[in-house]
Short mmCIF file of N, CA and C in Angstrom, two decimals:
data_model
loop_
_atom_site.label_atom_id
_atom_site.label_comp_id
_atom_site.label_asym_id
_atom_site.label_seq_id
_atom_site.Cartn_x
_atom_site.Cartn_y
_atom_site.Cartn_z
N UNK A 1 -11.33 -101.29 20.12
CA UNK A 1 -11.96 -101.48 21.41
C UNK A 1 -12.89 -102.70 21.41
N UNK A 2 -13.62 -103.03 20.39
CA UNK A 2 -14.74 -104.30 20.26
C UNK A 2 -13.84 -105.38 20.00
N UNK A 3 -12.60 -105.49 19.46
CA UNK A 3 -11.37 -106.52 19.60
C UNK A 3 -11.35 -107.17 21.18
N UNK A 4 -10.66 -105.95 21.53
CA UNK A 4 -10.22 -105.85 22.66
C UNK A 4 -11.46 -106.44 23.72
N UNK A 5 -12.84 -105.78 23.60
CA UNK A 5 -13.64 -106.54 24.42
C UNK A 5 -13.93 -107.64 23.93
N UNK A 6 -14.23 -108.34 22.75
CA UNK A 6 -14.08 -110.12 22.36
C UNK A 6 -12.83 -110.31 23.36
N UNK A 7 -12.00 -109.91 23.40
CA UNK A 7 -10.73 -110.95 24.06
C UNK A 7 -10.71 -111.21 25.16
N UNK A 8 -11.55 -110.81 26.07
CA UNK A 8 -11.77 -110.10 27.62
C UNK A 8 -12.79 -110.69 27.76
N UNK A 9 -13.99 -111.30 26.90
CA UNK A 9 -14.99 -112.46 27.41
C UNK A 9 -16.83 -111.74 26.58
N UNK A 10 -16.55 -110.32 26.00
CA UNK A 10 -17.89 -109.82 25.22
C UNK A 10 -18.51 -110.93 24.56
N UNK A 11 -19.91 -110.66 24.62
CA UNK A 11 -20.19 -112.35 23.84
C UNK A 11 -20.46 -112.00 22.43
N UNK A 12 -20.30 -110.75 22.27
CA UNK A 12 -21.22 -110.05 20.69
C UNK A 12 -20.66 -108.72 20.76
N UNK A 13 -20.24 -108.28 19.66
CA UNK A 13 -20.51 -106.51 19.71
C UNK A 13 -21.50 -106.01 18.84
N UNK A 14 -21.73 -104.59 18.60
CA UNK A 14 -22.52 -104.18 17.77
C UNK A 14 -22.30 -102.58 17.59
N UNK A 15 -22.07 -102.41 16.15
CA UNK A 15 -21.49 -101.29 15.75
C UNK A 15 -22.13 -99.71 16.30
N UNK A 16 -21.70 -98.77 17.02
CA UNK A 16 -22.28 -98.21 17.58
C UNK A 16 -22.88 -96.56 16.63
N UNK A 17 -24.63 -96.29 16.57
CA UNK A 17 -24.94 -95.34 15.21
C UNK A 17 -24.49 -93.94 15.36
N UNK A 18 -24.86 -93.87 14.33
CA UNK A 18 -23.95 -92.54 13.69
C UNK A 18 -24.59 -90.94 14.19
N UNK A 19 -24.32 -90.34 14.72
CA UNK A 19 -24.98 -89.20 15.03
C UNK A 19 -25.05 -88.76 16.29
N UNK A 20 -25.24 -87.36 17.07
CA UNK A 20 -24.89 -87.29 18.69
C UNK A 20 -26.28 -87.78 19.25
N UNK A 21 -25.89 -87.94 20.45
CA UNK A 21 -26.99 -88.89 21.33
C UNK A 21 -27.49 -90.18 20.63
N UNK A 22 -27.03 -90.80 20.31
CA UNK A 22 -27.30 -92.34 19.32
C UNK A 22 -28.55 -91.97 18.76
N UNK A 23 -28.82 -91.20 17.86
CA UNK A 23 -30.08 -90.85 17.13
C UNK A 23 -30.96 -91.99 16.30
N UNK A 24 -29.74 -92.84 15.69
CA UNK A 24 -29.54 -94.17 14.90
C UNK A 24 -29.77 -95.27 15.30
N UNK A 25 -29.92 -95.05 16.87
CA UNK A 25 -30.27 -96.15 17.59
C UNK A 25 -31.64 -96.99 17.46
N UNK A 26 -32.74 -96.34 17.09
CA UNK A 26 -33.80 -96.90 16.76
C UNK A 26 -33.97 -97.77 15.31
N UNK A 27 -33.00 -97.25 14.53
CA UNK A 27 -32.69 -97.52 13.20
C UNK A 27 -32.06 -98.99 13.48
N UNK A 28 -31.40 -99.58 14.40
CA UNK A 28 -30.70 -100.75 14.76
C UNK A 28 -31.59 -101.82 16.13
N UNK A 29 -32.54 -101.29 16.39
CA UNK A 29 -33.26 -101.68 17.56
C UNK A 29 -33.95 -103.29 17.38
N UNK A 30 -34.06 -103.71 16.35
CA UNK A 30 -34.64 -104.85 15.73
C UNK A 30 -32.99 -106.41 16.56
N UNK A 31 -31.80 -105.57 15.35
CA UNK A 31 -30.60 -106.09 15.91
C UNK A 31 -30.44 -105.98 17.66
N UNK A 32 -30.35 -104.85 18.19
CA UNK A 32 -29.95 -104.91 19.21
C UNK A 32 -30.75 -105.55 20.51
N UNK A 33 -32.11 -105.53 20.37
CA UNK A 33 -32.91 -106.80 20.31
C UNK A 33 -32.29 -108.14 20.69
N UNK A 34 -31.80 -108.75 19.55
CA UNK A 34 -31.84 -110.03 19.13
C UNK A 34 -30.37 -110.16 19.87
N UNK A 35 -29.65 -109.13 19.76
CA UNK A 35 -28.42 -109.50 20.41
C UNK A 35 -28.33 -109.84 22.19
N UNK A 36 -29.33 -108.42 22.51
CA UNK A 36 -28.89 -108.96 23.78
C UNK A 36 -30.34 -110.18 24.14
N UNK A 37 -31.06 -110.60 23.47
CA UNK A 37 -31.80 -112.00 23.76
C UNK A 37 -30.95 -113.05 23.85
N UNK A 38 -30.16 -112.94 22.90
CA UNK A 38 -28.96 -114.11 22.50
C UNK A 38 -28.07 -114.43 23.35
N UNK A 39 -27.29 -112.87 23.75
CA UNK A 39 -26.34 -113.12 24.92
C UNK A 39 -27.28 -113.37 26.50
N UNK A 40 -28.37 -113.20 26.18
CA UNK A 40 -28.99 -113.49 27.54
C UNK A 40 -29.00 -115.26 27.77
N UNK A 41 -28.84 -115.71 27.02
CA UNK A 41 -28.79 -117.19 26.60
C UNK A 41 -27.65 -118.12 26.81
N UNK A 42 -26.58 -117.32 26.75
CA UNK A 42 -25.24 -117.82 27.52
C UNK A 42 -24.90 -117.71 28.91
N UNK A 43 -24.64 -119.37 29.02
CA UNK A 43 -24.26 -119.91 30.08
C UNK A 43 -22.68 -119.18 30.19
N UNK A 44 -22.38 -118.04 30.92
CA UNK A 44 -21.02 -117.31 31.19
C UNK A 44 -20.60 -118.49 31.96
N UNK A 45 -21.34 -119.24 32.68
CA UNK A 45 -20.24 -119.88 34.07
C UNK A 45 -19.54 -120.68 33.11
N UNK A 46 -19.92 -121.35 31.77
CA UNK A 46 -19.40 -122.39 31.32
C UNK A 46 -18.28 -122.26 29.97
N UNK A 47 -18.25 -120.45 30.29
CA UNK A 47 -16.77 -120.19 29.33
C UNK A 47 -15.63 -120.22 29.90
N UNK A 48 -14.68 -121.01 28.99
CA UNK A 48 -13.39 -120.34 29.72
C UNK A 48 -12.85 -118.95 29.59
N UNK A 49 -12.46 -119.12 30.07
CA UNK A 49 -11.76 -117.46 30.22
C UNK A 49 -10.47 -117.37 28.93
N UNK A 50 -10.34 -117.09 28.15
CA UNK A 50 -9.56 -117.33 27.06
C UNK A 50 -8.33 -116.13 26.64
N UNK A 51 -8.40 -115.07 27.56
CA UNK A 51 -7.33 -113.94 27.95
C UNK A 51 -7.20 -112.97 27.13
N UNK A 52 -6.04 -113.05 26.92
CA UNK A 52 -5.23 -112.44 25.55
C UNK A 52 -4.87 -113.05 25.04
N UNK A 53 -4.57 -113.06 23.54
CA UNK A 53 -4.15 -113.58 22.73
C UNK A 53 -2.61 -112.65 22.39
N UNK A 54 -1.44 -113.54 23.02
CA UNK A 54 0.06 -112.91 22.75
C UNK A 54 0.54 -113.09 20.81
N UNK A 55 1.12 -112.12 20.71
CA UNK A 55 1.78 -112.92 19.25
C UNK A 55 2.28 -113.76 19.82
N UNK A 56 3.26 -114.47 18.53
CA UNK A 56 4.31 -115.79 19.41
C UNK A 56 4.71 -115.97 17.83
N UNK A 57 6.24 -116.16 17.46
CA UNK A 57 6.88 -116.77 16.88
C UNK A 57 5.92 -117.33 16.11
N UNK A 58 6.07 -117.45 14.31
CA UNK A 58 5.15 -117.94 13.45
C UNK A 58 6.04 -118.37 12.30
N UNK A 59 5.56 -119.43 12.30
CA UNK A 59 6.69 -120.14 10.75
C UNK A 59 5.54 -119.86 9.81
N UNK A 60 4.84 -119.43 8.85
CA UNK A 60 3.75 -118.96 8.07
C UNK A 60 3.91 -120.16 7.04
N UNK A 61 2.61 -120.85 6.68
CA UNK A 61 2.65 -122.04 5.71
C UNK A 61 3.25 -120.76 4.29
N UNK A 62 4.21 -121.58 3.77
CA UNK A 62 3.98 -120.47 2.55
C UNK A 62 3.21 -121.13 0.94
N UNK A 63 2.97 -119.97 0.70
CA UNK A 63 1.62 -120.80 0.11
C UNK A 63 2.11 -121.23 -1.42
N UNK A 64 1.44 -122.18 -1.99
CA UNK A 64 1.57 -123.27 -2.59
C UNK A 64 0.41 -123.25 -4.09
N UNK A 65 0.68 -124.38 -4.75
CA UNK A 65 -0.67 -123.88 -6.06
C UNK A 65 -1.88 -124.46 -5.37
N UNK A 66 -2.48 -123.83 -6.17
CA UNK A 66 -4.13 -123.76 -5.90
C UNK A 66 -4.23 -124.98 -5.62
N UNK A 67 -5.57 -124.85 -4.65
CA UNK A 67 -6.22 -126.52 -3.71
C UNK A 67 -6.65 -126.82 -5.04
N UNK A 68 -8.01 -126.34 -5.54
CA UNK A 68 -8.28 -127.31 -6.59
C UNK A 68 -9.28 -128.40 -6.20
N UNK A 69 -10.19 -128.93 -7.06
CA UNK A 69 -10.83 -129.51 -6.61
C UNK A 69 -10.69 -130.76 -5.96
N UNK A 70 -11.27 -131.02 -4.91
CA UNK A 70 -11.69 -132.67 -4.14
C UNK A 70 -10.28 -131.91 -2.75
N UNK A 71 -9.84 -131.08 -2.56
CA UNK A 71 -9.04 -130.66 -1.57
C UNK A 71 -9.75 -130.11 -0.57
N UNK A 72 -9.43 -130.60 0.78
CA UNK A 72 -10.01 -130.45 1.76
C UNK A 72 -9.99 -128.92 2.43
N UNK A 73 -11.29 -128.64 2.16
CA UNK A 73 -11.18 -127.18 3.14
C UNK A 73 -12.54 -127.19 4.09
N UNK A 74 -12.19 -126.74 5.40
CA UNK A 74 -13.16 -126.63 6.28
C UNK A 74 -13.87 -125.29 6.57
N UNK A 75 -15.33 -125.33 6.54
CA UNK A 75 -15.93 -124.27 6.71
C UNK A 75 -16.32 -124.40 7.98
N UNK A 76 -16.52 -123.15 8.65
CA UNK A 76 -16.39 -122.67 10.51
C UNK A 76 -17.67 -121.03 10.43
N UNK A 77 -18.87 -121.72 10.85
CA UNK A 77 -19.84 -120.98 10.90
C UNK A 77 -20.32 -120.32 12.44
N UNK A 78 -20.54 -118.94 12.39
CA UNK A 78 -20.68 -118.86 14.29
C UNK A 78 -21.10 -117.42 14.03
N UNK A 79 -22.00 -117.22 15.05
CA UNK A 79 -22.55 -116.14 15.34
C UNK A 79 -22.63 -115.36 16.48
N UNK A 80 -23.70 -115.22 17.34
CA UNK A 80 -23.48 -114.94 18.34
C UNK A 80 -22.61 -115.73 19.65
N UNK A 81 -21.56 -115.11 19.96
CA UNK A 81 -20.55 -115.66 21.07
C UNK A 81 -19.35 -116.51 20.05
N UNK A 82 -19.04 -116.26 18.50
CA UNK A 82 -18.44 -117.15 17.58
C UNK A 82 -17.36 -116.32 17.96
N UNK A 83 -16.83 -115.28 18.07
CA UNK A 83 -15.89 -114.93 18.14
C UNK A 83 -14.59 -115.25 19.43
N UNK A 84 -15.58 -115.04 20.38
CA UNK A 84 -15.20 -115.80 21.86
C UNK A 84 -14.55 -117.23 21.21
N UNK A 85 -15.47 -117.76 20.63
CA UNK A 85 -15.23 -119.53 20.61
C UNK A 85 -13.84 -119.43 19.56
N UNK A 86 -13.99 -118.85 18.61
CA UNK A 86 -13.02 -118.73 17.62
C UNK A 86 -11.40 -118.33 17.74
N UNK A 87 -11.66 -117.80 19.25
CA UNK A 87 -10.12 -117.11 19.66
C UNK A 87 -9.84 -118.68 20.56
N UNK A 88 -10.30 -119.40 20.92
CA UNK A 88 -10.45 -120.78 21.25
C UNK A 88 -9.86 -122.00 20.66
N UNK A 89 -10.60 -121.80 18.94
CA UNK A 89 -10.77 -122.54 18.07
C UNK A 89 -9.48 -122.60 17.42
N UNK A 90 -9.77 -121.70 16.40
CA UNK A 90 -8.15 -120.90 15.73
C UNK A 90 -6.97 -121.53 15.76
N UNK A 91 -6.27 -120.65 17.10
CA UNK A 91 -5.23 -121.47 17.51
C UNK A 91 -4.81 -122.75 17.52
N UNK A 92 -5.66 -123.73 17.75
CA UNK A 92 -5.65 -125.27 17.83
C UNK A 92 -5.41 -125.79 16.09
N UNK A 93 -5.97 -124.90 15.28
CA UNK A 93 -6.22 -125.21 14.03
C UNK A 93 -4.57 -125.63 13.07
N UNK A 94 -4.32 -126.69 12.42
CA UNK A 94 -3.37 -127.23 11.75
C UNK A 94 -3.13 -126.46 10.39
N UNK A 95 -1.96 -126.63 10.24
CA UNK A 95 -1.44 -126.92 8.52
C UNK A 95 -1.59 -127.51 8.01
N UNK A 96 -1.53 -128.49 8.75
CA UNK A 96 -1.13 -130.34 7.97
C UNK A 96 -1.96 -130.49 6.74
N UNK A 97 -1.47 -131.33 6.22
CA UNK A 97 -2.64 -132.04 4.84
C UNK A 97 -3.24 -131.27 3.92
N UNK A 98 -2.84 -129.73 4.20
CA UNK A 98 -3.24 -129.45 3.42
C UNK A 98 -4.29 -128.43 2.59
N UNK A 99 -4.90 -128.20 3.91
CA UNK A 99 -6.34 -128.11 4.62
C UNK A 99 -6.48 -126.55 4.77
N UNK A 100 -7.90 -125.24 3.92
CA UNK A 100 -7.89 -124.41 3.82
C UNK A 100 -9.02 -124.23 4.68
N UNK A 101 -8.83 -122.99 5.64
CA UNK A 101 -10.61 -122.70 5.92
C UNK A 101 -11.19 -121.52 6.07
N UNK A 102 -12.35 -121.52 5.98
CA UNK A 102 -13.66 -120.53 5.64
C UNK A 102 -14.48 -120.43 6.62
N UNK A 103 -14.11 -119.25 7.15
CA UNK A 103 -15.38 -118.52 8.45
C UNK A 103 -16.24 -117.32 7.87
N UNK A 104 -17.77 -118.06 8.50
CA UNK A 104 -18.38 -117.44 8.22
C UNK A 104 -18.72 -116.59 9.44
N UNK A 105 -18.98 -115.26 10.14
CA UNK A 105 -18.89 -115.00 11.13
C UNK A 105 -19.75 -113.87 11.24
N UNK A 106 -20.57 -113.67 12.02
CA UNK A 106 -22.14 -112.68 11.79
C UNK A 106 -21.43 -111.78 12.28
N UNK A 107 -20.99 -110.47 12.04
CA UNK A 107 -20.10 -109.33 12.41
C UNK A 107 -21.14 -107.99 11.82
N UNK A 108 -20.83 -106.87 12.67
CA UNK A 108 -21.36 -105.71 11.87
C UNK A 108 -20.21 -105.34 10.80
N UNK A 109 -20.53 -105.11 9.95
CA UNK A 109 -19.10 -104.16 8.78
C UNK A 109 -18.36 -103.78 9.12
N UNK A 110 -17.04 -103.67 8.68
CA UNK A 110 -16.14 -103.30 9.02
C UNK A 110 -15.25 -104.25 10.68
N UNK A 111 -16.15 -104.85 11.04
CA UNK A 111 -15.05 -105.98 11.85
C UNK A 111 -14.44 -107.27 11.78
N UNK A 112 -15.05 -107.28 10.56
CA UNK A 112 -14.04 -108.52 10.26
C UNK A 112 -12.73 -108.83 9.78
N UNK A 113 -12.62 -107.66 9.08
CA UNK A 113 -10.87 -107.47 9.27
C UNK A 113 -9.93 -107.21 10.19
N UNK A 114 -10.73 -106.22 11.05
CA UNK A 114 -9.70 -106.23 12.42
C UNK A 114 -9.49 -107.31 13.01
N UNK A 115 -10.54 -107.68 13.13
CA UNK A 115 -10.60 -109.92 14.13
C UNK A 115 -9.75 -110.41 13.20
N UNK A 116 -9.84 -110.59 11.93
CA UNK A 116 -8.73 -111.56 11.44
C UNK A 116 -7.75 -111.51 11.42
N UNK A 117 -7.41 -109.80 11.57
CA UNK A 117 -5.84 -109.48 11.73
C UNK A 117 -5.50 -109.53 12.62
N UNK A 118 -6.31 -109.79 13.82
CA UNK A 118 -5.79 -110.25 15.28
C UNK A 118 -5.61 -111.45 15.43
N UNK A 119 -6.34 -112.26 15.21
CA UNK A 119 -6.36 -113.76 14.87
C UNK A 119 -5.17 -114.08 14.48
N UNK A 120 -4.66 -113.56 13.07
CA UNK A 120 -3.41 -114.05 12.86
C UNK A 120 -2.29 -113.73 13.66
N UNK A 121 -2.51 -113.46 14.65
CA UNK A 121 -1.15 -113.54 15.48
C UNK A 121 -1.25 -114.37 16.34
N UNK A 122 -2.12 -115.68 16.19
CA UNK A 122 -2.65 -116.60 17.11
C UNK A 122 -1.97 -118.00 16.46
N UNK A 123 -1.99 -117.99 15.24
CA UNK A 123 -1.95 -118.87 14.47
C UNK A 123 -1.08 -118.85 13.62
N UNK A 124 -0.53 -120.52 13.06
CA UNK A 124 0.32 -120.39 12.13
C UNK A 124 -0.52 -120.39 10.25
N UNK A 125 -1.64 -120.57 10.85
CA UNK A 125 -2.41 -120.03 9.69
C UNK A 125 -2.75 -118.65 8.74
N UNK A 126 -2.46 -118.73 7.52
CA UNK A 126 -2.72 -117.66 7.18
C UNK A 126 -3.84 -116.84 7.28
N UNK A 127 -4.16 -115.83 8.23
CA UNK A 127 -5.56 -115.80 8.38
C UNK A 127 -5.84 -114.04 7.76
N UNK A 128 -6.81 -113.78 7.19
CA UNK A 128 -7.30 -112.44 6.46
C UNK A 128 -8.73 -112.70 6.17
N UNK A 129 -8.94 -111.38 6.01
CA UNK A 129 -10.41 -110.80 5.66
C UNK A 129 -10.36 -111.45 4.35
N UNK A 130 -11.74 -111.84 3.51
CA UNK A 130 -11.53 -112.24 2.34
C UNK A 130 -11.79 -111.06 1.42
N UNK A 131 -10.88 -111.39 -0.04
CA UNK A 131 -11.18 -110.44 -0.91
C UNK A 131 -11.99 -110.51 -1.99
N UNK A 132 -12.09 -109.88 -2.80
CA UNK A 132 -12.71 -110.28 -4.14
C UNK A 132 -11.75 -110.89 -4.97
N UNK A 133 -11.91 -111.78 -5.42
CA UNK A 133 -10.83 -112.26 -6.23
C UNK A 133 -9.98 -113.76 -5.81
N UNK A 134 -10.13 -113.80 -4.06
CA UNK A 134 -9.24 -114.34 -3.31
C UNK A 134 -9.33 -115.89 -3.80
N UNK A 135 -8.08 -116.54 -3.19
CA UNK A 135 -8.51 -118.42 -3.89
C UNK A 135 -7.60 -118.95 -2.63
N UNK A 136 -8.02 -119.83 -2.26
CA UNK A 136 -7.63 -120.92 -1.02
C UNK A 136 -6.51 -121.27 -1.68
N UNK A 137 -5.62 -121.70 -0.56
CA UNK A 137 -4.42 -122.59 -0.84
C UNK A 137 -4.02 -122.80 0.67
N UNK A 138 -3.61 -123.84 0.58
CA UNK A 138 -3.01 -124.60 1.96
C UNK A 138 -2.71 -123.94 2.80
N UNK A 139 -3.28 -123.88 4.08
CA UNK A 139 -2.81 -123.14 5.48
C UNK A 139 -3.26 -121.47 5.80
N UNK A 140 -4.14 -121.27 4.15
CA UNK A 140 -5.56 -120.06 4.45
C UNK A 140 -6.39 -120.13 5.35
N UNK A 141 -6.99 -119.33 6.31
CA UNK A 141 -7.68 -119.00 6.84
C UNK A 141 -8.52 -118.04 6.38
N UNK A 142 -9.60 -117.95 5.65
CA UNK A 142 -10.62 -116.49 5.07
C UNK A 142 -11.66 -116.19 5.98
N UNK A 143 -11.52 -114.98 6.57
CA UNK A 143 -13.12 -114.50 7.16
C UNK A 143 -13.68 -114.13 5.91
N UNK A 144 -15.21 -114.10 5.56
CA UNK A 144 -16.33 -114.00 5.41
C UNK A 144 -16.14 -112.21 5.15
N UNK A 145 -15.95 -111.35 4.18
CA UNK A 145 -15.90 -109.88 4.67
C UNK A 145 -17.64 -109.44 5.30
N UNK A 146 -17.67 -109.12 6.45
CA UNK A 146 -18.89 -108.47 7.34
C UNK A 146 -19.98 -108.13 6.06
N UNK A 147 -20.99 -108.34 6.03
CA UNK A 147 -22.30 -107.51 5.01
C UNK A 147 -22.16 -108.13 3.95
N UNK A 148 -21.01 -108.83 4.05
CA UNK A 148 -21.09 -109.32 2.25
C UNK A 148 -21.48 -111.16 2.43
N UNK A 149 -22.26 -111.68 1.65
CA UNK A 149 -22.29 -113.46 0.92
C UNK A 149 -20.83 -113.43 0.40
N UNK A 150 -20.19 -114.50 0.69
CA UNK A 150 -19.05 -115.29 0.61
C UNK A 150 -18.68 -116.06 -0.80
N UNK A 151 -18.90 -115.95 -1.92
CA UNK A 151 -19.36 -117.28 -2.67
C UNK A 151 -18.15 -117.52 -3.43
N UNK A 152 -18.23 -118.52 -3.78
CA UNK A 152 -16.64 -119.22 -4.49
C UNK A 152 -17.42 -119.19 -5.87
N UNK A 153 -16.87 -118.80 -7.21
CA UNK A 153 -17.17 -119.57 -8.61
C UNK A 153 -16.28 -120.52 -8.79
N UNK A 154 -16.98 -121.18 -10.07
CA UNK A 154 -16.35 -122.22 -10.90
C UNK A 154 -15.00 -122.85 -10.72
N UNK A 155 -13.88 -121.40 -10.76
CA UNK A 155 -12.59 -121.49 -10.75
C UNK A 155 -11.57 -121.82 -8.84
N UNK A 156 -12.73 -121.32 -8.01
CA UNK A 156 -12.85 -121.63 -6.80
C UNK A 156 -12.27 -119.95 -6.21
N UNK A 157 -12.82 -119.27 -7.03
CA UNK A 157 -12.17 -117.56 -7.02
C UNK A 157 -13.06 -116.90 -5.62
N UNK A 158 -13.24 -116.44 -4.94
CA UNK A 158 -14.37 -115.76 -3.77
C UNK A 158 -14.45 -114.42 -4.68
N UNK A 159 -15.89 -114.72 -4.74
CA UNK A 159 -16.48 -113.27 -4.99
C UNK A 159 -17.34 -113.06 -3.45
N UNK A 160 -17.60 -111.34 -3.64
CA UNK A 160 -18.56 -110.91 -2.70
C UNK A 160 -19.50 -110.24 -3.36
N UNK A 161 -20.44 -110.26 -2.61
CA UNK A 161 -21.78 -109.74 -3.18
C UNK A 161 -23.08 -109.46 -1.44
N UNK A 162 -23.89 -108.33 -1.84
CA UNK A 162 -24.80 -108.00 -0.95
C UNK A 162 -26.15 -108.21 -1.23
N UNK A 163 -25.99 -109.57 -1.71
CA UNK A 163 -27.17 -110.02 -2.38
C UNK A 163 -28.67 -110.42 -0.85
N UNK A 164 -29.77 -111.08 -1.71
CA UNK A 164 -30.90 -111.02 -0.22
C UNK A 164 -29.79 -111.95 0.58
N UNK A 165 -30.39 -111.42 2.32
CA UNK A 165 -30.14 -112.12 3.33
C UNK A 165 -30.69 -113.45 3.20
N UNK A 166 -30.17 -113.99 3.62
CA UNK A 166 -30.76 -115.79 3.81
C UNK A 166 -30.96 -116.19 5.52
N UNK A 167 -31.64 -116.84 6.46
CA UNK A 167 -32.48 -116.79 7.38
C UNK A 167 -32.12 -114.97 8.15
N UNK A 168 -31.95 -114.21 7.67
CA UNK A 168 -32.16 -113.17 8.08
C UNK A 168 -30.54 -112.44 8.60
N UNK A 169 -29.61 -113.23 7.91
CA UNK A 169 -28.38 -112.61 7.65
C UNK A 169 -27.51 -112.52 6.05
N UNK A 170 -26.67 -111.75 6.39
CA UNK A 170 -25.42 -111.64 5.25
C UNK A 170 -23.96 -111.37 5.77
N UNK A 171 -23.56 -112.43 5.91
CA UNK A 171 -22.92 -113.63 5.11
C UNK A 171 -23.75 -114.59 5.58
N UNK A 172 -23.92 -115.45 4.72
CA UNK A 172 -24.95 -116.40 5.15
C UNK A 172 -23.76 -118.11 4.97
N UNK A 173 -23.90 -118.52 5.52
CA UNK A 173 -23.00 -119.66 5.54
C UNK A 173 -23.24 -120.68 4.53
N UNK A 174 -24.56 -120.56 4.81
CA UNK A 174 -25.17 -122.22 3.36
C UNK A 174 -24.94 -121.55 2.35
N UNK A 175 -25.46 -120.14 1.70
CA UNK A 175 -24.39 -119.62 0.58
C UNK A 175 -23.39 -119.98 0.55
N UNK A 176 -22.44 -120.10 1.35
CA UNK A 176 -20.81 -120.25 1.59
C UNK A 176 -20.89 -121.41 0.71
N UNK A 177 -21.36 -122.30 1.47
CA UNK A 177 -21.32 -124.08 1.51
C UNK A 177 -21.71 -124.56 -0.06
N UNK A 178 -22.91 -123.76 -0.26
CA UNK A 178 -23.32 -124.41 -1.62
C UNK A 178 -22.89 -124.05 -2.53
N UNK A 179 -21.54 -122.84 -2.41
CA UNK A 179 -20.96 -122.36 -3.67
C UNK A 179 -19.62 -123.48 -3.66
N UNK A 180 -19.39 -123.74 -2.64
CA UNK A 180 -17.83 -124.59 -2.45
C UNK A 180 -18.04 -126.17 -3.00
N UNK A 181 -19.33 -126.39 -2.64
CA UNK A 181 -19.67 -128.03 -2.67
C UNK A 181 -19.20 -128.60 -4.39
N UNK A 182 -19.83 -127.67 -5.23
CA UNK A 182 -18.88 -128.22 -6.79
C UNK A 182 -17.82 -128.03 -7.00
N UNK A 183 -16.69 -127.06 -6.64
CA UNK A 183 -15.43 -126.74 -7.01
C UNK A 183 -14.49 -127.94 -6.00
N UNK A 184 -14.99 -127.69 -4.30
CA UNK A 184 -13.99 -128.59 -3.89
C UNK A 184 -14.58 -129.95 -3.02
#
């Protein structure tokens, strides 16, 4: 249903708490706060309307050896209203050259796999939740898994971890960035 309302024009969702009569709700009040300040902040007249997203016929890059270092991969950071923009974005996004990329995307848990698995029916990009273990190669697309820092080691491997928040989130993007900057 929080898919479904991103696709339809939601500017944010937020995971709804656990217990009858939202008991949990005070427990999240800090977030829910900040969310609807945020969406109070968008200019609606100046979105497009971006629909549904149909499958459509997909030739899938098939994947190839590891990027490896000095190989171009683009990182795609967004938060509030990123998802809107991203069903936007995505689609437009190439194979060509070579080119792997990394979203970082402020989500409650557990939604970032559903978005990416919707996503990929947008794109000829390979697009998925990231794993532990996971490694770029040409025509990847990785979300960020929700709650978790993103970080690439040495070998350019993604680990996750729930390490401190950084300006007051997790996944934090400059984590992202400053783990990628030596490997690629």
């Amino acid at each position: 249903e929080s898919i479904q309302a991103l696709k339809f024009g939601a500017v944010d969702i937020m995971a709804k708490p656990h217990g009858s009569h939202s008991i949990g709700l005070s427990m999240l009040s800090k977030e829910l706060v900040a969310k609807v300040i945020a969406a109070a902040q968008v200019d609606v007249n100046k979105l497009a309307s971006t629909g549904i997203i149909s499958e459509r016929p997909r030739n899938k890059v098939k994947p190839s050896a590891y990027v490896g270092p000095y190989a171009p991969v683009v990182v795609i950071a967004s938060s509030t209203g990123g998802p809107r923009a991203l069903r936007t974005l995505i689609p437009g996004l190439t194979t060509d050259a070579g080119v792997s990329y990394v979203v970082i995307q402020h989500l409650p848990e557990g939604f970032s796999g559903p978005l990416a698995q919707d996503l990929n029916n947008s794109t000829d990009l390979n697009v998925r939740e990231a794993e532990e273990g996971d490694s770029l190669k040409p025509g990847d697309l990785i979300f960020a898994k929700a709650g978790f820092h993103c970080v690439f080691d040495k070998s350019g491997k993604v680990t996750l971890n729930k390490g401190a928040t950084l300006w007051g989130v997790r996944p934090s993007a400059d984590i992202t960035m400053v783990s990628l900057v030596p490997v690629y």
